[in-house]
Short mmCIF file of C-alpha atoms and ligand atoms in Angstrom, two decimals:
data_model
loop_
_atom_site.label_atom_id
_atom_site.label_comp_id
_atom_site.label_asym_id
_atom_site.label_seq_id
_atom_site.Cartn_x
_atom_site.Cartn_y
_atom_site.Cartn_z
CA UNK U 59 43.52 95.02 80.91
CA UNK U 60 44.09 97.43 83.51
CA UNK U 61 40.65 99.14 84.89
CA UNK U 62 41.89 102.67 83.88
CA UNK U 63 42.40 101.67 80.79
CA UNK U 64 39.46 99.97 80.19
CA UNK U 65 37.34 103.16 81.23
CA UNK U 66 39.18 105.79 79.34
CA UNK U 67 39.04 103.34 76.18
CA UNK U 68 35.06 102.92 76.34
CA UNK U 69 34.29 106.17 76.95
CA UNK U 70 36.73 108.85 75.99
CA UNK U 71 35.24 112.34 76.55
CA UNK U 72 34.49 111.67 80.19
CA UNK U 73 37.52 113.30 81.46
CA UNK U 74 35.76 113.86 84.71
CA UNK U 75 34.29 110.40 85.25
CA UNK U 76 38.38 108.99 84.71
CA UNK U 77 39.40 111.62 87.51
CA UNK U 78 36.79 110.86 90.11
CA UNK U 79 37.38 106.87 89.02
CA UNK U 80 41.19 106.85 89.28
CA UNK U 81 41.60 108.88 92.59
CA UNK U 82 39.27 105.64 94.06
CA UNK U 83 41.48 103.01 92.23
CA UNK U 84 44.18 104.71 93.50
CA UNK U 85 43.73 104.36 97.16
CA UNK U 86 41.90 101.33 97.18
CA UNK U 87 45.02 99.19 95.79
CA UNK U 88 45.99 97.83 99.51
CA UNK U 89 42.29 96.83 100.13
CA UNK U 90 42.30 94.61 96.66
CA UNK U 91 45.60 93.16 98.14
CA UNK U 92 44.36 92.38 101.81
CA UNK U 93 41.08 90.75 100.09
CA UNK U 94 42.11 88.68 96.97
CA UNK U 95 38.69 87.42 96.33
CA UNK U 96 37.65 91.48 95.12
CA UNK U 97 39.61 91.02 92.38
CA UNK U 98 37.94 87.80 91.13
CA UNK U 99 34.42 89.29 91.68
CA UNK U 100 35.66 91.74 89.28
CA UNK U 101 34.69 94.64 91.97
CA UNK U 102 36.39 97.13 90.05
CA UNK U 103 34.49 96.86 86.46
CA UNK U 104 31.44 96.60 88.48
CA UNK U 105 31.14 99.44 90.73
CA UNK U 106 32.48 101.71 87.84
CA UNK U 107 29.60 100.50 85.70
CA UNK U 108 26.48 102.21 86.34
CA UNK U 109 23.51 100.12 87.14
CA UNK U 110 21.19 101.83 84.49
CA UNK U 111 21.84 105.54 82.59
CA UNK U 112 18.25 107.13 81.81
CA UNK U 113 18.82 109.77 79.06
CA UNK U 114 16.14 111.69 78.00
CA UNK U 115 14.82 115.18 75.58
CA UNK U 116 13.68 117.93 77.49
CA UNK U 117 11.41 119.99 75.75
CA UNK U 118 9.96 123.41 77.23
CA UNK U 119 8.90 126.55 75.66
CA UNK U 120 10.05 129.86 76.50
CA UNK U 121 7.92 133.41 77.73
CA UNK U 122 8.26 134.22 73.76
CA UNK U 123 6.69 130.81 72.89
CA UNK U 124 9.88 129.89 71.26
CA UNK U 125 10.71 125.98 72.02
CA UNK U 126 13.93 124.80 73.38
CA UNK U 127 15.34 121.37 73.77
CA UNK U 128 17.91 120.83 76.25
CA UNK U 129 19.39 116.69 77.66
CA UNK U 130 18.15 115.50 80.84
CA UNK U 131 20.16 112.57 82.49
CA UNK U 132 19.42 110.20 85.84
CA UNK U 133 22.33 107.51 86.53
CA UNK U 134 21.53 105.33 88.65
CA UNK U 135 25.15 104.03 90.11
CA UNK U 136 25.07 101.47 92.52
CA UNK U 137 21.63 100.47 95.00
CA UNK U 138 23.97 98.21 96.94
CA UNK U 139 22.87 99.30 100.74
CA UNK U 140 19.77 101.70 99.94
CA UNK U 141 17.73 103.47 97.20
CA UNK U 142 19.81 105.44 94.80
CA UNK U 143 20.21 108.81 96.08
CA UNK U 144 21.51 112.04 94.67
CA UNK U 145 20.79 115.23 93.47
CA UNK U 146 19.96 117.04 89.94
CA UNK U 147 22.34 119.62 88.68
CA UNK U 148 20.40 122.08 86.22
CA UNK U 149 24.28 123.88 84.29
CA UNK U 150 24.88 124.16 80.93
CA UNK U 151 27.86 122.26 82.08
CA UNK U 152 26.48 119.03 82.47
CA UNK U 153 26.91 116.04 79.99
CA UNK U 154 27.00 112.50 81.07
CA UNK U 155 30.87 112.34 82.09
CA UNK U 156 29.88 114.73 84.57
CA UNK U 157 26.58 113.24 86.06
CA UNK U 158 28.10 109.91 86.01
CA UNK U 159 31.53 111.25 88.30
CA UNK U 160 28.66 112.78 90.53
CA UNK U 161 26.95 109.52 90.68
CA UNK U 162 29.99 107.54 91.33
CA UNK U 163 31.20 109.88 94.22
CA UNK U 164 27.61 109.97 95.60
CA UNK U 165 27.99 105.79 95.68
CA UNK U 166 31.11 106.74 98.71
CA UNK U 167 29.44 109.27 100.03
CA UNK U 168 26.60 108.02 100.90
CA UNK U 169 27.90 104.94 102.71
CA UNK U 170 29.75 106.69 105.01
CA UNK U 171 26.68 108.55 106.40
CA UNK U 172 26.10 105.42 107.60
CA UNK U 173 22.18 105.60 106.66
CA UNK U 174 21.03 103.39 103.97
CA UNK U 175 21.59 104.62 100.42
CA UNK U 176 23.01 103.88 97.16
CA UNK U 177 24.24 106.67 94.71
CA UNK U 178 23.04 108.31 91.60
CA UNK U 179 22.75 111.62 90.45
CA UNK U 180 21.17 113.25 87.68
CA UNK U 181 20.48 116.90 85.74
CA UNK U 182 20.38 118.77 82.50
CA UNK U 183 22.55 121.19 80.88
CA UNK U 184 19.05 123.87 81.41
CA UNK U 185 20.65 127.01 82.42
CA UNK U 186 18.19 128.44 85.11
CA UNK U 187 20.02 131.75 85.28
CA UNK U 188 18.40 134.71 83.83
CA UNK U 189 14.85 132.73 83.30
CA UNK U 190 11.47 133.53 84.59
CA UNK U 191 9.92 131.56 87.08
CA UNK U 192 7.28 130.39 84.83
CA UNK U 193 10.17 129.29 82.17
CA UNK U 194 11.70 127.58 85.21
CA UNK U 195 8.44 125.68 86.22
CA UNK U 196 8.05 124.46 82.51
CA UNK U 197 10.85 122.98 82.48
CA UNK U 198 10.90 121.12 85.67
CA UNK U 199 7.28 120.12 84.56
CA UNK U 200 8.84 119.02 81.29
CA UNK U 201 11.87 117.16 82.87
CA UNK U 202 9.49 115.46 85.44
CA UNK U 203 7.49 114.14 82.83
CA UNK U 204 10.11 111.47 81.86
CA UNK U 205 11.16 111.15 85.08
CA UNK U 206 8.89 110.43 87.27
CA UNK U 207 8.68 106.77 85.66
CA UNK U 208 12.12 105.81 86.79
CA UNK U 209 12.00 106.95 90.76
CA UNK U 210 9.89 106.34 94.11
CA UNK U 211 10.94 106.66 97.03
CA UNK U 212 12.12 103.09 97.80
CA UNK U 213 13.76 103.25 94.38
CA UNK U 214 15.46 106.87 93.47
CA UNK U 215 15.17 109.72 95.43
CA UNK U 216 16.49 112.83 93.88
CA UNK U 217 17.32 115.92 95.53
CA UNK U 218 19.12 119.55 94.53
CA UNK U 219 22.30 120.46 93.59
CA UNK U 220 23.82 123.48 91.94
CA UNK U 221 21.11 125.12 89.98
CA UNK U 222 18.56 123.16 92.05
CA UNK U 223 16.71 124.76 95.07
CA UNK U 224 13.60 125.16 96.86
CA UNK U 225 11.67 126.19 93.96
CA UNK U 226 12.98 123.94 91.76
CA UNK U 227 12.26 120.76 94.15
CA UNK U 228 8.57 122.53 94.75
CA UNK U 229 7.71 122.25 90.73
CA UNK U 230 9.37 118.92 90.45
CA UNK U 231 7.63 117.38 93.49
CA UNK U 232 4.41 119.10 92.05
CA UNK U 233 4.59 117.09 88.70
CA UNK U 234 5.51 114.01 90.35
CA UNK U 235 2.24 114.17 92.79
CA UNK U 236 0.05 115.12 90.27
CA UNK U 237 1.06 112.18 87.12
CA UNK U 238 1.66 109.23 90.07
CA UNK U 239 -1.64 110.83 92.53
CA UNK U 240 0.83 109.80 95.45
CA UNK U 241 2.15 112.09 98.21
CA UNK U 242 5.23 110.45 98.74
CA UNK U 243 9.18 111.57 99.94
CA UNK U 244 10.05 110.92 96.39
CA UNK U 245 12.14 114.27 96.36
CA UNK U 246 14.22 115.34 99.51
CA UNK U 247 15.11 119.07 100.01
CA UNK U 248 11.33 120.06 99.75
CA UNK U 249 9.91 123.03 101.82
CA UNK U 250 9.39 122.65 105.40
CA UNK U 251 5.04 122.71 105.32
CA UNK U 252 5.12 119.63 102.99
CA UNK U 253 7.39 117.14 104.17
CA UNK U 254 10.88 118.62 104.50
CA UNK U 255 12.94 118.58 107.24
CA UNK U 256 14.32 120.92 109.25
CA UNK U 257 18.24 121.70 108.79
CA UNK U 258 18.15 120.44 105.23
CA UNK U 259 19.16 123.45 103.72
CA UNK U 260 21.77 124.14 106.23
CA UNK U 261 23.63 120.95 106.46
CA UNK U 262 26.01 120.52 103.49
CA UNK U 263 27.39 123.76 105.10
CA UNK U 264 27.09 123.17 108.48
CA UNK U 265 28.25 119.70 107.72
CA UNK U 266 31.48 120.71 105.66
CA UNK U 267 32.26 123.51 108.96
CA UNK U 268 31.86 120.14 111.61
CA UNK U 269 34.00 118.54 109.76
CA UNK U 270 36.55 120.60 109.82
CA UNK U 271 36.33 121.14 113.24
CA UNK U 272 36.73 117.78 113.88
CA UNK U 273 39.89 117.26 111.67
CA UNK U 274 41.41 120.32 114.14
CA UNK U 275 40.44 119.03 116.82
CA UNK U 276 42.73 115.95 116.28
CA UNK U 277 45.62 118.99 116.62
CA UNK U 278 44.08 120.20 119.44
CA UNK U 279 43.08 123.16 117.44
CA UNK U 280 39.61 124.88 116.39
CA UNK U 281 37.93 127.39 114.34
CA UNK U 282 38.30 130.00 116.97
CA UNK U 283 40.34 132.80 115.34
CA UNK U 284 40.76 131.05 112.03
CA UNK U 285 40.44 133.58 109.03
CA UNK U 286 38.94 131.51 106.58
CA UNK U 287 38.73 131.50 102.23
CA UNK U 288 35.33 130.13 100.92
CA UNK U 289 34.31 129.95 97.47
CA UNK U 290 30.63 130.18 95.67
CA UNK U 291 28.06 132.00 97.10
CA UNK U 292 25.16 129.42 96.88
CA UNK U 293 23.26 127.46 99.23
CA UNK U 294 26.71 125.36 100.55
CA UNK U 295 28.73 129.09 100.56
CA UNK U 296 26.16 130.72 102.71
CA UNK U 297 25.40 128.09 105.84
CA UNK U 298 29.35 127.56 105.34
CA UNK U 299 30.24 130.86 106.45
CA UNK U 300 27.40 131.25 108.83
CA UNK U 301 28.72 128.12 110.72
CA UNK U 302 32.31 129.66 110.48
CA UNK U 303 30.69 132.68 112.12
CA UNK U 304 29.20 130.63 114.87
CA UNK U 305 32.58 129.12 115.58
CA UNK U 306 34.56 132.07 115.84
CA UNK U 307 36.54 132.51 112.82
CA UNK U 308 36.86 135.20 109.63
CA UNK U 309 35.57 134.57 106.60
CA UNK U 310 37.28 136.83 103.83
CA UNK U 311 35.98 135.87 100.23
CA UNK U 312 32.96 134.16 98.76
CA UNK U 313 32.86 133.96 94.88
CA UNK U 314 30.58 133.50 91.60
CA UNK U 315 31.60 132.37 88.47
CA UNK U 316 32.28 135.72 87.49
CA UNK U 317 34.38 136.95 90.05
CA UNK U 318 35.19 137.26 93.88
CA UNK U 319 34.91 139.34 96.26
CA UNK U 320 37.63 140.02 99.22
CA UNK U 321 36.20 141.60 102.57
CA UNK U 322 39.24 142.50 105.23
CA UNK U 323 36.64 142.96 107.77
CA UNK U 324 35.03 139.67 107.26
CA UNK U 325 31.44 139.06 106.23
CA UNK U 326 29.72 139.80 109.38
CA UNK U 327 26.38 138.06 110.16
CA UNK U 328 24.43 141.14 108.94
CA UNK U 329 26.29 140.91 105.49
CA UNK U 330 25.59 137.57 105.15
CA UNK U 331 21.66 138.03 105.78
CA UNK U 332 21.64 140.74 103.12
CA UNK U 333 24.19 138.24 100.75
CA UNK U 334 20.97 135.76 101.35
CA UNK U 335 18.22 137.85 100.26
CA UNK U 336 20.58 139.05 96.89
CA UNK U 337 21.43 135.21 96.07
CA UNK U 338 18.24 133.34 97.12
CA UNK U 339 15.73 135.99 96.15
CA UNK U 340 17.07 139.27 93.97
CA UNK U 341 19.02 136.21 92.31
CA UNK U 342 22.09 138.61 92.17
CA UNK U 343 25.58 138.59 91.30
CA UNK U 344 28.30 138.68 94.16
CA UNK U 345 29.72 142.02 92.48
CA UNK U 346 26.85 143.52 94.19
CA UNK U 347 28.20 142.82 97.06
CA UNK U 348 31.49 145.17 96.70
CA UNK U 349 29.19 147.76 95.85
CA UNK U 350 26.91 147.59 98.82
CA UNK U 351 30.19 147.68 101.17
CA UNK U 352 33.29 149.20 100.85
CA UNK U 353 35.30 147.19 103.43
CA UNK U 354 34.91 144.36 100.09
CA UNK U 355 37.03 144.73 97.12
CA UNK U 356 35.29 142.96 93.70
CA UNK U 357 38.28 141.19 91.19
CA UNK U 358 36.55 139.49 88.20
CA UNK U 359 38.36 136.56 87.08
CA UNK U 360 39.24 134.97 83.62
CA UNK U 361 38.24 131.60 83.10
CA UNK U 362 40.67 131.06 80.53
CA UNK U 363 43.81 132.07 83.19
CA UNK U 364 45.33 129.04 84.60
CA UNK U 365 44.77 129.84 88.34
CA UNK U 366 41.84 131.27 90.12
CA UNK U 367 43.21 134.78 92.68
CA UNK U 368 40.85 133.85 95.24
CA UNK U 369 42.98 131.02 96.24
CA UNK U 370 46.06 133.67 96.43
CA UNK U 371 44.91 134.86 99.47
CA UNK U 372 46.81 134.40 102.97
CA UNK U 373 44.44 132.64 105.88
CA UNK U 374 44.30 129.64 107.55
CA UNK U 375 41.56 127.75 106.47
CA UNK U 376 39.98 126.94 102.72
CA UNK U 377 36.80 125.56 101.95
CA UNK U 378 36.12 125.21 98.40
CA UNK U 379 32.02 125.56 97.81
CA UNK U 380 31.63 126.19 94.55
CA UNK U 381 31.87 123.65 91.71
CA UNK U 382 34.14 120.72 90.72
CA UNK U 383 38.09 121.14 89.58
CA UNK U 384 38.05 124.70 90.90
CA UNK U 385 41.65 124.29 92.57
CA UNK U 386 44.34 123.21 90.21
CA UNK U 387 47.79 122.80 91.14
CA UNK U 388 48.89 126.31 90.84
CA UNK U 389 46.22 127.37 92.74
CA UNK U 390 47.06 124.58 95.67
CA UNK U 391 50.42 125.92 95.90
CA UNK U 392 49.27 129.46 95.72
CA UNK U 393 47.43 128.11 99.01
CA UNK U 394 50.20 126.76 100.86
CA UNK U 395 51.90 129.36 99.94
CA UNK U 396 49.36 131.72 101.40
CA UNK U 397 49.28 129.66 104.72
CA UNK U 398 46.49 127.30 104.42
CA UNK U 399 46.25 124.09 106.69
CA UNK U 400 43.20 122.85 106.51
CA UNK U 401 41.03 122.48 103.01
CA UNK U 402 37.34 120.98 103.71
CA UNK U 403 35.46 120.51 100.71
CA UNK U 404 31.62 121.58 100.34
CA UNK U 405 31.67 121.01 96.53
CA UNK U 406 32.02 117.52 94.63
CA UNK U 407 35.64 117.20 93.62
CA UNK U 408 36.79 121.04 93.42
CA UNK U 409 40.46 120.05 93.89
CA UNK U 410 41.79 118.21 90.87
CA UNK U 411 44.18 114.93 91.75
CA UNK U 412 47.31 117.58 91.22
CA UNK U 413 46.02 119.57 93.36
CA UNK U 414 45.21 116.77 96.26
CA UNK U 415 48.68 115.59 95.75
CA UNK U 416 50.10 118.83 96.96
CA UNK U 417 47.86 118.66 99.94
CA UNK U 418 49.46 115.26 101.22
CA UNK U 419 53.17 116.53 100.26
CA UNK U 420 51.86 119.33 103.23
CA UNK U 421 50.60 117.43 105.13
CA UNK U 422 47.89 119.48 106.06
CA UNK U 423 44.24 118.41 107.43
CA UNK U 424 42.26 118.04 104.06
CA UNK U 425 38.68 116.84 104.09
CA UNK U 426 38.00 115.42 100.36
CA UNK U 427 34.18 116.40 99.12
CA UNK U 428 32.80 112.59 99.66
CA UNK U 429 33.87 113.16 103.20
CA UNK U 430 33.46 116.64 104.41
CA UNK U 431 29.96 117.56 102.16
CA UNK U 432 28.22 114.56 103.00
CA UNK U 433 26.25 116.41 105.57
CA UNK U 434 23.89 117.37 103.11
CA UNK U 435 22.74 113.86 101.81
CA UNK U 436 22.96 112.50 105.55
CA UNK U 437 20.24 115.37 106.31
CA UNK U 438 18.29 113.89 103.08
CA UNK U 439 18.56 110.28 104.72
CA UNK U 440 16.85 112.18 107.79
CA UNK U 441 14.59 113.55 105.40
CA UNK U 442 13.49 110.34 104.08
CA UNK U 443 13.44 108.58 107.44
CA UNK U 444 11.03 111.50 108.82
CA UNK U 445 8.68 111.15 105.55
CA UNK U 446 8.27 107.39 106.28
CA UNK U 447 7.24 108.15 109.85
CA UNK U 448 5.05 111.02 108.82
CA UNK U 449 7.38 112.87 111.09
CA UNK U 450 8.74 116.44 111.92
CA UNK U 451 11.52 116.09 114.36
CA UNK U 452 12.69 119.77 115.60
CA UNK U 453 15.78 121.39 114.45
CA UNK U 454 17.92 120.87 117.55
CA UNK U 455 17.07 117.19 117.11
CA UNK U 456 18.40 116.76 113.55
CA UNK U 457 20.90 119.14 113.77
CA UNK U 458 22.40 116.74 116.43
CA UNK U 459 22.03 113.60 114.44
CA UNK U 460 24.27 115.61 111.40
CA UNK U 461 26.59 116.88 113.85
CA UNK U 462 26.98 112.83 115.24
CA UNK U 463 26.79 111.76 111.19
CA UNK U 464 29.93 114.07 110.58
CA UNK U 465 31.45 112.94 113.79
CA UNK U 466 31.21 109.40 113.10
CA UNK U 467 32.45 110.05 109.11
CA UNK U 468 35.83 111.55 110.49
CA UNK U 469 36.57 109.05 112.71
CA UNK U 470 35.52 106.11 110.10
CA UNK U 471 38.06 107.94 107.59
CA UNK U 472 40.75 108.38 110.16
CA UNK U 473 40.27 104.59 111.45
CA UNK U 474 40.28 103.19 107.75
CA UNK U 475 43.12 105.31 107.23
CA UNK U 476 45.36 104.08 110.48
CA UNK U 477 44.63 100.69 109.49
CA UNK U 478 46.26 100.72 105.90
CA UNK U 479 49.42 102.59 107.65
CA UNK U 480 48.37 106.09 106.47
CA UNK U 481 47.05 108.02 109.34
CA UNK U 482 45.73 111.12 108.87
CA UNK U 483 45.21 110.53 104.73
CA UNK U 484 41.42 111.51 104.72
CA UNK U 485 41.22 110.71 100.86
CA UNK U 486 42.68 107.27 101.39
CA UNK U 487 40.45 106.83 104.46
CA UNK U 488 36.84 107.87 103.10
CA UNK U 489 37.44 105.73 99.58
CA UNK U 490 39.01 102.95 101.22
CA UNK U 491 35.34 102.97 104.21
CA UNK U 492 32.87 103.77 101.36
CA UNK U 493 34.71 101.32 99.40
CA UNK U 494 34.88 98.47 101.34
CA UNK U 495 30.87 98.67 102.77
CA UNK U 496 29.45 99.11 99.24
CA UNK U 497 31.44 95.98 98.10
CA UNK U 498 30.62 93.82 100.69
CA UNK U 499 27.40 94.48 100.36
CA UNK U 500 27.74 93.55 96.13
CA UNK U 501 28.97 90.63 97.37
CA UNK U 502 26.42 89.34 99.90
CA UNK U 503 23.93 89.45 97.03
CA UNK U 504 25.26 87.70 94.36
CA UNK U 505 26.43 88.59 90.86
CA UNK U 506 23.49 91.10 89.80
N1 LIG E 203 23.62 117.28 95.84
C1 LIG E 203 24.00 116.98 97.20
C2 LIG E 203 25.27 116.17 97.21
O1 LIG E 203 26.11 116.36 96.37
C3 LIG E 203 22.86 116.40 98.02
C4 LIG E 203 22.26 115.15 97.50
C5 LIG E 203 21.01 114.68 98.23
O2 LIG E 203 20.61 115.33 99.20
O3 LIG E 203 20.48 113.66 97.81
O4 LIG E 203 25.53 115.34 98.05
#
């Protein structure tokens, strides 16, 4: 039966987990032709199948004393060429469709960084917004409590994700030390003054921003000038446009999942500090942002409409940072038609398949998610290899190694794509590189 098939049969409702899986099977076709022997290792069924799914109750109680239960999930995907790796999402969102589509991108990912590490990804559908920090810590207590027995840091290492910062990776890593008595790099993304690294919470965005320079600079172009659209306004949002900055272009919009805001002026550096301190700290909406200056125009949007009017805006330059399937197909030809050639993506899979398709018709430079935010778990991998050295290496240093990391990911994508006759076809090119290391690698160790 054909894989596709297969999947959507066994497990209906994950329409997310079908999307992530058939954009791969897509593109990898030609590679399952040039190597006939895939297809009778059943390669497929087996890198689509997670290696375990740990699903667990989360039980925490509330500032009134009244007890909540939410789901807590870790898959563990594929530990082909390292540990599993990946973050936690804490969104009412999640379910298992969408943890495992995480997991299974994380798998591609995280081979082309070209450190060692397999994929998972895990979460809970806890809604941090709007709770104390003592309701917070509760629950990370809570969710580390089954946790902790499934990860080590030559097994699992989780990290953040949306929903999951600094403090949530502090009480998590706190639980952890004090249930195994080990002071280990269990946890990447930690705080600086016990065992994080430097540049960790910078480089999804800084990552995302080098990649897209690099995808311009095979048009002898750059950011210079470039008036740019960015979406979200979280940790990937933020160094995003502060990067952008750096490089000399505009940033216009940044977004929540209540609205967006549209500065003609740009966000300046100084509006971006103060944008930190609301997010990070006040733990603000961007509306506030409108109010505070008047250059900025605030439009709320409706979930329920079928495009998003953030993406209606003319510039040059998208990068999507907020959360997966934000860019349908209207909206993709609402950016065309707005002018956009280059989309670089700092959040897992926000342009659905319709929407990629009407990138390649254009032919523009697009940098898929697995690609252009792996910055962020290369910085982990530096994170990890720092913790096993009982090393700090300074910020110029490992901001070098990301910027070589995303070097060395564009030109593996570009390479893999030249050599299956579609230069240029990022998506092709980063599934058809992550796929083909994370297979061999199956195969050298036998059917397990
Ligand atoms: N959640 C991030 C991602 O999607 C980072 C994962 C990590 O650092 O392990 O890649």
């Amino acid at each position: 039966m054909d894989i596709m098939t297969t999947i959507t049969d066994k497990d209906p409702e994950q329409r997310e987990f079908h999307q992530a899986v058939s954009e791969v099977v897509e593109t990898v076709k030609p590679v399952l032709e040039r190597n006939p022997e895939f297809r009778q290792h059943a390669v497929l069924e087996r890198i689509t199948e997670p290696e375990r799914v740990i699903m667990f109750r989360v039980p925490w109680m509330d500032d009134q004393e009244q007890v909540h239960v939410n789901r807590g999930f870790r898959v563990e995907m594929n530990s082909a060429i390292g540990p599993y790796k990946g973050g936690l999402r804490f969104h009412p969102s999640v379910n298992l469709g969408i943890i495992k589509f995480l997991a299974f991108e994380q798998v591609f990912k995280n081979s082309l960084t070209t450190l060692a590490m397999g994929g998972g990804k895990g979460g809970s559908d806890f809604d941090p917004k709007g709770k104390s920090d003592a309701e917070v810590m509760r629950f990370c207590q809570s969710f580390m409590a089954e946790l902790y027995r499934h990860i080590g840091p030559n097994t699992d290492v989780p990290a953040g994700d949306i929903g999951v910062g600094a403090r949530e990776i502090g009480y998590l890593f706190g639980y952890y030390k004090k249930l195994k008595n080990e002071f280990t790099g269990v946890l990447t993304g930690k705080s600086i003054n016990w065992g994080g690294s430097l540049i960790r919470p910078e480089a999804t965005g800084y990552g995302c921003v080098y990649f897209a320079a690099e995808m311009l600079a095979t048009r002898s172009d750059s950011l210079e000038g470039k008036t740019c659209i960015v979406s979200g306004s979280g940790n990937v949002a933020q160094y995003t446009t502060e990067k952008i900055l750096t490089l000399g272009g505009k940033v216009v919009t940044l977004s929540d999942s209540a609205g967006y805001i549209y500065d003609e002026e740009g966000v300046t550096t100084e509006k971006l500090q103060w944008l930190m301190r609301l997010k990070n700290v006040k733990r603000g909406r961007i509306s506030e942002y409108a109010d505070k200056y008047p250059s900025a125009v605030y439009t709320p949007v409706d979930p329920s409409i079928d495009h998003n009017p953030l993406w209606a805006h003319k510039a040059d330059c998208a990068f999507p940072s907020a959360t997966q399937n934000e860019i349908n197909q209207q909206d993709a030809e609402n950016l065309m038609a707005g002018g956009i050639f280059l989309v670089s993506e700092g959040a897992n899979m926000p342009s659905d398949n319709e929407a990629i398709s009407v990138y390649l018709d254009h032919k523009i430079l697009y940098g898929p998610g697995k690609a252009a935010n792996a910055g962020g778990v290369a910085v982990s991998g530096l994170e990890m290899a720092q913790n096993s050295m009982r090393l700090n290496w300074p910020a110029e240093e490992v901001e070098e190694r990301l910027k070589q990391i995303m070097k060395s990911i564009h030109k593996t994508c570009l390479d893999a794509s030249t050599d299956y006759g579609m230069e240029g076809n990022y998506v092709a090119g980063a599934n058809i590189a992550g796929f083909t290391k994370v297979v061999n690698a199956m195969l050298d160790q036998g059917l397990v």
